[in-house]
């Protein structure tokens, strides 16, 4: 398993560790899961999304990029 990390200013998207099934093995059939973290907060408050599938993490990043673009002077 590779690792993934993307930093967007105060936010960080990281690949979450795989959940371990009751038999003690990681579920390889489920795709990677991601956490979206606010790096300015502490503890559990810092998790914007936790253990989410790829698409919600991408949706968050795209929305963040759109807001960033809107705030840029044109």
Coordinates of N, CA and C in Angstrom, one line a residue:
X1 N 0.8 -1.2 0.0 CA 0.0 0.0 0.0 C 0.9 1.2 0.0
X2 N 0.6 2.1 -0.9 CA 1.3 3.4 -1.0 C 0.7 4.4 -0.1
X3 N 1.3 5.5 0.1 CA 0.7 6.6 0.9 C 0.4 7.8 0.0
X4 N -0.5 8.6 0.4 CA -0.9 9.8 -0.3 C -1.1 10.9 0.6
X5 N -0.5 12.1 0.2 CA -0.6 13.3 1.0 C -0.7 14.5 0.1
X6 N -1.7 15.3 0.3 CA -1.8 16.6 -0.5 C -2.1 17.7 0.5
X7 N -1.3 18.8 0.4 CA -1.4 19.9 1.3 C -2.0 21.1 0.4
X8 N -3.1 21.7 0.9 CA -3.7 22.8 0.3 C -3.8 23.9 1.4
X9 N -2.8 24.8 1.5 CA -2.8 25.8 2.5 C -3.0 25.1 3.9
X10 N -4.1 25.5 4.6 CA -4.3 24.9 5.9 C -4.9 23.5 5.9
X11 N -5.3 23.0 4.8 CA -5.9 21.7 4.7 C -4.9 20.6 4.2
X12 N -5.1 19.4 4.7 CA -4.2 18.3 4.3 C -5.1 17.1 4.0
X13 N -4.9 16.5 2.9 CA -5.6 15.2 2.6 C -4.6 14.1 2.6
X14 N -4.9 13.1 3.5 CA -4.0 12.0 3.7 C -4.7 10.7 3.5
X15 N -4.1 9.7 3.1 CA -4.7 8.3 3.0 C -4.8 7.8 4.4
X16 N -6.0 7.3 4.8 CA -6.2 6.8 6.1 C -5.7 5.3 6.1
X17 N -5.3 4.9 7.3 CA -4.9 3.5 7.4 C -6.1 2.6 7.1
X18 N -5.8 1.4 6.5 CA -6.9 0.5 6.2 C -7.5 -0.1 7.5
X19 N -8.8 -0.3 7.5 CA -9.5 -0.9 8.6 C -9.2 -2.4 8.6
X20 N -9.1 -2.9 9.8 CA -8.8 -4.3 9.9 C -10.1 -5.1 10.1
X21 N -10.3 -6.1 9.3 CA -11.5 -6.9 9.4 C -11.5 -7.7 10.7
X22 N -12.6 -8.3 11.1 CA -12.7 -9.0 12.4 C -11.8 -10.2 12.4
X23 N -11.4 -10.7 11.2 CA -10.5 -11.8 11.1 C -9.0 -11.4 11.3
X24 N -8.8 -10.1 11.4 CA -7.4 -9.6 11.6 C -6.7 -9.2 10.3
X25 N -7.4 -9.2 9.1 CA -6.8 -8.9 7.9 C -7.4 -7.6 7.3
X26 N -6.6 -6.8 6.6 CA -7.1 -5.6 6.0 C -8.1 -5.9 4.9
X27 N -9.1 -5.1 4.7 CA -10.1 -5.3 3.6 C -9.5 -4.8 2.3
X28 N -9.0 -5.7 1.5 CA -8.3 -5.2 0.2 C -9.3 -4.9 -0.9
X29 N -10.5 -5.3 -0.7 CA -11.5 -5.1 -1.8 C -12.1 -3.6 -1.7
X30 N -12.0 -3.0 -0.6 CA -12.4 -1.6 -0.4 C -11.3 -0.7 -0.9
X31 N -11.6 0.3 -1.6 CA -10.6 1.2 -2.1 C -10.0 2.0 -1.0
X32 N -9.0 2.8 -1.3 CA -8.3 3.6 -0.3 C -9.3 4.6 0.3
X33 N -9.1 4.9 1.6 CA -9.9 5.9 2.3 C -9.0 7.1 2.7
X34 N -9.7 8.2 2.9 CA -8.9 9.5 3.1 C -9.5 10.3 4.2
X35 N -8.6 11.0 4.9 CA -8.9 12.0 5.9 C -8.6 13.4 5.3
X36 N -9.5 14.3 5.6 CA -9.2 15.7 5.2 C -9.1 16.4 6.6
X37 N -7.9 17.1 6.8 CA -7.5 17.6 8.1 C -7.3 19.1 7.9
X38 N -7.8 19.9 8.9 CA -7.6 21.3 9.0 C -6.3 21.4 9.9
X39 N -5.2 21.8 9.4 CA -3.9 21.8 10.1 C -3.8 22.9 11.1
X40 N -4.8 23.8 11.2 CA -4.8 24.9 12.2 C -5.5 24.5 13.5
X41 N -6.2 23.4 13.4 CA -7.0 22.9 14.6 C -6.3 21.8 15.3
X42 N -6.7 21.4 16.5 CA -6.1 20.4 17.3 C -7.1 19.3 17.6
X43 N -6.5 18.1 17.9 CA -7.4 17.0 18.3 C -8.3 16.5 17.2
X44 N -9.5 15.9 17.7 CA -10.5 15.4 16.7 C -11.2 16.6 16.0
X45 N -11.1 17.8 16.5 CA -11.7 18.9 15.8 C -11.0 19.2 14.4
X46 N -9.8 18.7 14.2 CA -9.1 19.0 13.0 C -9.6 18.2 11.8
X47 N -10.4 17.1 12.1 CA -10.8 16.2 11.0 C -12.1 16.8 10.3
X48 N -12.0 17.3 9.1 CA -13.1 17.8 8.3 C -13.9 16.6 7.7
X49 N -13.1 15.6 7.2 CA -13.7 14.4 6.7 C -12.8 13.3 7.3
X50 N -13.3 12.2 7.7 CA -12.5 11.1 8.3 C -12.9 9.8 7.7
X51 N -11.9 9.1 7.2 CA -12.1 7.7 6.7 C -13.1 7.7 5.6
X52 N -13.0 8.7 4.6 CA -14.0 8.8 3.5 C -13.4 8.1 2.3
X53 N -14.3 7.8 1.4 CA -13.9 7.2 0.1 C -13.2 8.4 -0.7
X54 N -12.7 8.0 -1.9 CA -11.9 9.0 -2.7 C -12.8 10.1 -3.1
X55 N -14.0 9.9 -3.6 CA -14.8 11.0 -4.2 C -15.1 12.1 -3.2
X56 N -15.6 11.9 -2.0 CA -15.8 13.0 -1.1 C -14.5 13.8 -0.8
X57 N -13.4 13.2 -0.8 CA -12.1 13.9 -0.6 C -11.8 14.8 -1.8
X58 N -12.0 14.2 -3.0 CA -11.8 15.0 -4.2 C -12.8 16.2 -4.3
X59 N -14.1 15.9 -3.9 CA -15.1 17.0 -3.9 C -14.7 18.1 -3.0
X60 N -14.2 17.8 -1.8 CA -13.7 18.8 -0.9 C -12.6 19.6 -1.5
X61 N -11.6 19.0 -2.1 CA -10.5 19.7 -2.8 C -11.0 20.6 -3.9
X62 N -11.9 20.1 -4.7 CA -12.4 20.9 -5.8 C -13.1 22.1 -5.3
X63 N -14.0 21.9 -4.3 CA -14.7 23.1 -3.7 C -13.7 24.1 -3.2
X64 N -12.7 23.6 -2.5 CA -11.7 24.5 -1.9 C -11.0 25.3 -3.0
X65 N -10.6 24.6 -4.1 CA -9.9 25.3 -5.2 C -10.8 26.3 -5.9
X66 N -12.1 26.0 -6.0 CA -13.1 26.9 -6.6 C -13.2 28.2 -5.7
X67 N -13.3 28.0 -4.4 CA -13.4 29.2 -3.5 C -12.1 30.0 -3.6
X68 N -10.9 29.3 -3.7 CA -9.7 30.0 -3.8 C -9.6 30.9 -5.1
X69 N -10.1 30.3 -6.2 CA -10.1 31.0 -7.4 C -11.1 32.2 -7.4
X70 N -12.2 32.1 -6.7 CA -13.2 33.2 -6.6 C -12.6 34.3 -5.8
X71 N -11.7 34.0 -4.8 CA -11.2 35.1 -4.0 C -10.0 35.8 -4.6
X72 N -9.4 35.2 -5.7 CA -8.3 35.8 -6.3 C -8.7 37.1 -7.1
X73 N -7.9 38.1 -7.0 CA -8.2 39.3 -7.8 C -8.1 39.0 -9.3
X74 N -9.0 39.5 -10.1 CA -8.9 39.2 -11.5 C -8.5 40.4 -12.3

